[in-house]
Coordinates of C-alpha atoms and ligand atoms in Angstrom, one line a residue:
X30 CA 15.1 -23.1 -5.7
X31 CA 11.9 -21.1 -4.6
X32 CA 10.7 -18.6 -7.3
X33 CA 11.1 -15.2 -6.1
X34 CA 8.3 -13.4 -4.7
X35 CA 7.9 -10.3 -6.8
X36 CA 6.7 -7.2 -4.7
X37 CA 6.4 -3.9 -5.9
X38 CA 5.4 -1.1 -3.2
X39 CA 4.1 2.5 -4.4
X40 CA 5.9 5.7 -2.9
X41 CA 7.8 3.5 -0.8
X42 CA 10.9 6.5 -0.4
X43 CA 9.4 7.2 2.5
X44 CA 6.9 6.7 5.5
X45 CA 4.9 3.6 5.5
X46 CA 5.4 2.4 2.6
X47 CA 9.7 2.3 3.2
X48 CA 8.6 0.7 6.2
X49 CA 6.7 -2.3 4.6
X50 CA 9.8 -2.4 2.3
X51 CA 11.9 -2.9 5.2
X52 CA 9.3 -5.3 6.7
X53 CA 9.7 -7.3 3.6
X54 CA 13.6 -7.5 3.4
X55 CA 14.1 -8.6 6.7
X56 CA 11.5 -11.7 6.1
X57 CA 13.1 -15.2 6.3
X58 CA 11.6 -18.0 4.1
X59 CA 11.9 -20.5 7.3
X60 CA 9.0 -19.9 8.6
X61 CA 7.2 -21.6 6.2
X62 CA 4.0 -19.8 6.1
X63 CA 5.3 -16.5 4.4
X64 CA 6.5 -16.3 0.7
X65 CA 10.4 -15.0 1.4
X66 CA 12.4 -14.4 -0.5
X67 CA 11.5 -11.4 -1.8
X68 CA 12.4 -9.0 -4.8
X69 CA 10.9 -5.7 -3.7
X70 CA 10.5 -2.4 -6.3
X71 CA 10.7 0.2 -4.0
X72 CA 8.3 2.6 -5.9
X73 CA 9.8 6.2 -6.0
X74 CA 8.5 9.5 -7.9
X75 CA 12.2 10.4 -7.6
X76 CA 14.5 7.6 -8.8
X77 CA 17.4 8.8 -7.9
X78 CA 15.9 9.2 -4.3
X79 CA 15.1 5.4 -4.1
X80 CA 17.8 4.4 -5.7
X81 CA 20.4 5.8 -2.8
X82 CA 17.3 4.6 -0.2
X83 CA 17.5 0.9 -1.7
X84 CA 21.0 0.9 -1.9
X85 CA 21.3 1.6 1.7
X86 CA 18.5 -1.0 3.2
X87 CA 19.8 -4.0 5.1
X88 CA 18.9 -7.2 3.2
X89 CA 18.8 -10.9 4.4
X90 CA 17.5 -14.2 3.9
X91 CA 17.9 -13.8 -0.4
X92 CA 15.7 -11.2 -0.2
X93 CA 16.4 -8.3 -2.3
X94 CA 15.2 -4.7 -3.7
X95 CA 16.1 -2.0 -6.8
X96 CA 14.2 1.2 -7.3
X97 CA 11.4 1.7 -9.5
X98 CA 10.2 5.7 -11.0
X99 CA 6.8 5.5 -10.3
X100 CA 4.5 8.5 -10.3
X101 CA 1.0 7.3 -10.0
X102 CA -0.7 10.8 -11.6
X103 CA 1.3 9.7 -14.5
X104 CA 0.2 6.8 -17.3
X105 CA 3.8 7.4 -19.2
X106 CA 5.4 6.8 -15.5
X107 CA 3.1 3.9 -14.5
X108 CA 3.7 2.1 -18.1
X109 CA 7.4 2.4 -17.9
X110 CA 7.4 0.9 -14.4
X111 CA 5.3 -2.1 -16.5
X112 CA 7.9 -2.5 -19.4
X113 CA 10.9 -2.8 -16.4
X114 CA 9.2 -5.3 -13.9
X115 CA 7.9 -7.3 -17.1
X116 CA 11.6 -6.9 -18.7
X117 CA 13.5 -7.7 -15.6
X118 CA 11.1 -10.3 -13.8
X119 CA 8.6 -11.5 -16.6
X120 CA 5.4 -11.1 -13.6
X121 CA 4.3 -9.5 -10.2
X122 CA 3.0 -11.5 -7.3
X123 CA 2.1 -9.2 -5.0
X124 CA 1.0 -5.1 -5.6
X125 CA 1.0 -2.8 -2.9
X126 CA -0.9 0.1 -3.4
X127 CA 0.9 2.9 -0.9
X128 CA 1.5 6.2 -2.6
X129 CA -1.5 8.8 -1.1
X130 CA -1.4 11.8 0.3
X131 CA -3.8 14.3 2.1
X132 CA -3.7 18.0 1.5
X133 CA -5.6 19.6 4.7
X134 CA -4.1 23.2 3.8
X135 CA -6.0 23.3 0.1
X136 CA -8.4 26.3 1.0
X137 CA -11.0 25.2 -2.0
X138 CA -13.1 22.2 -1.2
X139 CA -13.5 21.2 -4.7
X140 CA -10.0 21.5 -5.5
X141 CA -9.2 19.9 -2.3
X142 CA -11.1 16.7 -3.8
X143 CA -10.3 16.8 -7.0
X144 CA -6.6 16.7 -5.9
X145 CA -6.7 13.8 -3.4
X146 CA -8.8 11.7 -5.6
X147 CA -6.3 12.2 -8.6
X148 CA -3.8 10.9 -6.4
X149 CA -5.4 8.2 -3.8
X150 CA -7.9 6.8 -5.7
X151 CA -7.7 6.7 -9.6
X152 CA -3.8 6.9 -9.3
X153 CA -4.1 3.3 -7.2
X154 CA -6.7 2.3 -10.0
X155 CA -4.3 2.9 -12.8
X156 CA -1.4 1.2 -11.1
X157 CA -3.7 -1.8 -11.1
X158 CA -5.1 -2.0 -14.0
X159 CA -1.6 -1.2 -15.9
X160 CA -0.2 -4.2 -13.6
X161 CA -3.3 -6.7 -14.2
X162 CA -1.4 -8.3 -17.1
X163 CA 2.0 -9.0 -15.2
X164 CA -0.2 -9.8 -11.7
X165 CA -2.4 -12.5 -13.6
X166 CA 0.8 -14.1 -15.2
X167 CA 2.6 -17.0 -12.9
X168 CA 6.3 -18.0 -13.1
X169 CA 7.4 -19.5 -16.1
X170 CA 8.6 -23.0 -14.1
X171 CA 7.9 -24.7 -11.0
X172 CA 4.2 -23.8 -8.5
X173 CA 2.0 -21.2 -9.2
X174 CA 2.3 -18.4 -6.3
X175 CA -0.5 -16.8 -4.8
X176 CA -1.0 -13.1 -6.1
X177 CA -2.2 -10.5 -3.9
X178 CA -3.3 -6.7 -4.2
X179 CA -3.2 -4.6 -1.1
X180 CA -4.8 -1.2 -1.1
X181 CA -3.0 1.1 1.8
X182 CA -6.2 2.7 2.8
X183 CA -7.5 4.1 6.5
X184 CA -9.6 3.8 9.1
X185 CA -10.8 7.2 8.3
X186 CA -12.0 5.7 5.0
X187 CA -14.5 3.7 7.3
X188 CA -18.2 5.1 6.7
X189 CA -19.6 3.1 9.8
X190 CA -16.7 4.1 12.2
X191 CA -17.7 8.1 10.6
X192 CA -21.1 7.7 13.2
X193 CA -19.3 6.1 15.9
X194 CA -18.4 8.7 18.8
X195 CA -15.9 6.5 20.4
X196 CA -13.7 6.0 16.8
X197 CA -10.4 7.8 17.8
X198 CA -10.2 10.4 14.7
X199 CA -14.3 11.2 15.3
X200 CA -14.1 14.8 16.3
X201 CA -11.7 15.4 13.3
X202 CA -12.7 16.4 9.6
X203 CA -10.8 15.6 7.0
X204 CA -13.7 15.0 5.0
X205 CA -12.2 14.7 1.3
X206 CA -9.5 12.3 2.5
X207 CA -11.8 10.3 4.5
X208 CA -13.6 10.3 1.0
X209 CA -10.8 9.6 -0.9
X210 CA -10.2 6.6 1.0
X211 CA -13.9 5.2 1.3
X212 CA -13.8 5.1 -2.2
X213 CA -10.2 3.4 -1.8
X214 CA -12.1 0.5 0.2
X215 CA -14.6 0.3 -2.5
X216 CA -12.1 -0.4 -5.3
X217 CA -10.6 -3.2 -2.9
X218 CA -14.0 -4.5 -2.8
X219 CA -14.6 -4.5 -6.7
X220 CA -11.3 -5.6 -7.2
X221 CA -12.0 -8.3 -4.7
X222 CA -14.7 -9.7 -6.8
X223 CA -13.4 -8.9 -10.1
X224 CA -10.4 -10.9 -9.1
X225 CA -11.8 -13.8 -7.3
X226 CA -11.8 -16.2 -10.3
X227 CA -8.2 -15.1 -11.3
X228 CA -6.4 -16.3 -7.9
X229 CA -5.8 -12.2 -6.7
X230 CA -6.4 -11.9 -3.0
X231 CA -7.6 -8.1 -2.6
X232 CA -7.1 -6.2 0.9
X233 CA -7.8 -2.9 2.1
X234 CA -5.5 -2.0 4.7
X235 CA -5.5 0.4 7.4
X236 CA -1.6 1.3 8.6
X237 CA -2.9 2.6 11.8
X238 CA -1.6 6.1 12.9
X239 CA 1.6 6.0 12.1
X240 CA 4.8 8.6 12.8
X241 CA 5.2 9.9 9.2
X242 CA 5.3 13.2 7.0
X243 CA 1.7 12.7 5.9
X244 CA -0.2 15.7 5.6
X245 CA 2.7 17.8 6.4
X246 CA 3.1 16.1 9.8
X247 CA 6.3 16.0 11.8
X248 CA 7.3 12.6 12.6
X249 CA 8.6 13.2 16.4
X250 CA 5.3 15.2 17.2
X251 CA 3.0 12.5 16.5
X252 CA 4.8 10.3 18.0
X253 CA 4.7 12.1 21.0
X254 CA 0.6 12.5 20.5
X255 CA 0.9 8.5 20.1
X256 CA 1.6 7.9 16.9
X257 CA 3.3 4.4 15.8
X258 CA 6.3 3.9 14.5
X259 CA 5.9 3.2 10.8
X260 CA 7.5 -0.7 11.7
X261 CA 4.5 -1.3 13.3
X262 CA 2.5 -0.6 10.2
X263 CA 5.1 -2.7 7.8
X264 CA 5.0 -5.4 10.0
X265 CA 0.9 -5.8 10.1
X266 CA 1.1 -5.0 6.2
X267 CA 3.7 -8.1 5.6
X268 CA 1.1 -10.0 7.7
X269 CA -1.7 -9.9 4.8
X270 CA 1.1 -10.6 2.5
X271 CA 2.2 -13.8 4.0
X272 CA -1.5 -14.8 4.4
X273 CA -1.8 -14.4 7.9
X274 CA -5.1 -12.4 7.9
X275 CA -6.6 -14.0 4.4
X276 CA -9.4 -14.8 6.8
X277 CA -10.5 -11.4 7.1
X278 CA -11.3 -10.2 3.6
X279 CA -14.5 -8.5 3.8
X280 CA -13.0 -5.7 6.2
X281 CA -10.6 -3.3 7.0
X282 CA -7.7 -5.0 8.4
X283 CA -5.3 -3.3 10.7
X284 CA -2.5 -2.8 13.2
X285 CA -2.4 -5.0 16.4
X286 CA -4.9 -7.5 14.5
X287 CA -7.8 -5.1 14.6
X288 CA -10.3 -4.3 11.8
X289 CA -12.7 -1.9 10.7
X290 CA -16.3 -2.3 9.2
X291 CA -16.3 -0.6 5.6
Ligands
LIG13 N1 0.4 8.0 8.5 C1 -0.8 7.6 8.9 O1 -1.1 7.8 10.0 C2 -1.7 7.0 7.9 C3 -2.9 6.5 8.4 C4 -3.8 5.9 7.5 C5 -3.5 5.7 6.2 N2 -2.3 6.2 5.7 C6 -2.0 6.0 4.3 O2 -0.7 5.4 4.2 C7 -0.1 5.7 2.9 C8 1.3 6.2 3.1 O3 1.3 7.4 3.9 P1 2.5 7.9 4.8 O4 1.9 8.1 6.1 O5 3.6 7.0 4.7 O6 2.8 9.3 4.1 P2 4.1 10.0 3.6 O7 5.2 9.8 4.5 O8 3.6 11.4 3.2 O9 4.4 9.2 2.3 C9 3.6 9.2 1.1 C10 4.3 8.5 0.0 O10 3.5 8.6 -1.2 C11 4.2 9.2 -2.2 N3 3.4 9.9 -3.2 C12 2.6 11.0 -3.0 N4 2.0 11.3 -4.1 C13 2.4 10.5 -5.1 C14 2.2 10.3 -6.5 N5 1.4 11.2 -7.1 N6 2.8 9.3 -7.1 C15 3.6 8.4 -6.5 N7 3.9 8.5 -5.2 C16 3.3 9.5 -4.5 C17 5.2 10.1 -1.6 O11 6.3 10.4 -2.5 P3 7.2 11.8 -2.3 O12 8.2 11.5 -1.2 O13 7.8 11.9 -3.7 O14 6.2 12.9 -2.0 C18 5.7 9.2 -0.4 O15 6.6 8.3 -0.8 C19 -1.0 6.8 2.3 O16 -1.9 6.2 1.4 C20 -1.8 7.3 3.5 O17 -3.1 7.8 3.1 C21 -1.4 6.8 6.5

């Protein structure tokens, strides 16, 4: 039987990255070019949160999916999440760095950034270097599977589309975030390189706008302002998972098969 592609997805409880969780558990291993079945970790701060999410997700085609505490701020959290995916599935194939935030209502610039780069850009960097061991280790029998690190990043995190006037988010500021995430692009871009020799694929991803709590937005009114539904972001992230846009590695790949320049 086909080793079990092992995923692990960071603040997965909600938002996006439930909805790549989802995208992930519904995947059927006969289409041949995607690596189904699946063994997700849906990455929670709150494990008792994802546990009761998990244990209410429809699952199909062998694929399956258990909880995982995972607060990225914290190396004690992000080295126990090691020891269990190395205790329970000896490696992981693919890492999916999710978990960000953005903080628009911080009055102090400074504190502002030094927030949102604790979380969206050296809490992604300690994730993957405390996973590099268990990412760079292939199953114990049968082929070696393809290992991949996606970095949930944003078109706002796009310096050239920062001087384009026809970019969709132009007139808006957001200037730590969109900093926070620039550098998010250029860790997917070391990492890239870093990894090339070691058989890691490295993304940066943008999810689109997408109908979620981010920011302390409300779902229904974004929606409304033409946000997507989160699906449409798990779908196009289970796309670079299952190889589909490993031709387009030295960009920002999004929704609907666009991309960004860095
Ligand atoms: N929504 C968009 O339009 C959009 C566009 C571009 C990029 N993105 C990016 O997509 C990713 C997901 O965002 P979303 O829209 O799904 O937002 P969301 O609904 O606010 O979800 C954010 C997730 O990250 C988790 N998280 C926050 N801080 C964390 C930490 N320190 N450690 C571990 N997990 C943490 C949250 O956990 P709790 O529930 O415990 O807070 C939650 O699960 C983010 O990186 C975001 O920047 C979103």
């Amino acid at each position: 039987m086909m080793a079990k592609t092992i995923v692990l997805v960071s603040g997965a409880n909600r938002g996006i990255g439930l909805a790549i969780v989802k995208a992930l558990l519904e995947s059927a291993p006969s289409d041949s070019s995607n690596s189904a079945p699946y063994h997700v970790y849906l990455g929670s701060r709150d494990l008792q949160k994802g546990k009761d999410i998990a244990a209410g997700l429809p699952t199909s085609h062998g694929n399956t999916v258990s909880a995982i505490q995972l607060e990225i701020t914290s190396a004690e959290s992000v080295n126990n999440a090691v020891a269990t995916v190395k205790a329970e599935s000896g490696r992981l194939d693919v890492l999916i760095n999710n978990a960000g935030v953005n903080l628009p209502t911080i009055p102090d610039e400074a504190v502002k950034m030094s927030t949102l780069y604790e979380i969206n850009v050296i809490g992604a960097s300690r994730v993957t270097d405390a996973f590099k061991p268990l990412l760079l280790t292939q199953p114990a029998e049968g082929e070696k599977v393809g290992k991949r690190i996606i970095y949930v990043s944003s078109s706002m995190g796009s310096i050239a589309s920062r001087f384009n006037p026809k970019f969709a988010f132009y007139s808006q500021e957001y200037t730590a975030y969109r900093c926070t995430k620039a550098a998010l692009c250029m860790l997917a871009a070391c990492h890239a390189y870093d990894f090339k020799d070691q058989g890691i694929t490295v993304h940066a991803f943008d999810p689109g706008w997408a109908a979620t709590e981010l920011g302390g937005g409300d779902p229904a009114t974004i929606r409304e302002m033409g946000g997507v539904d989160p699906k449409v972001s798990g779908f196009a992230c289970r796309d670079i998972v299952e190889g589909k846009r490993d031709s387009e590695s030295e960009v920002l790949v999004s929704i609907n098969g666009d991309t960004y320049a860095w």
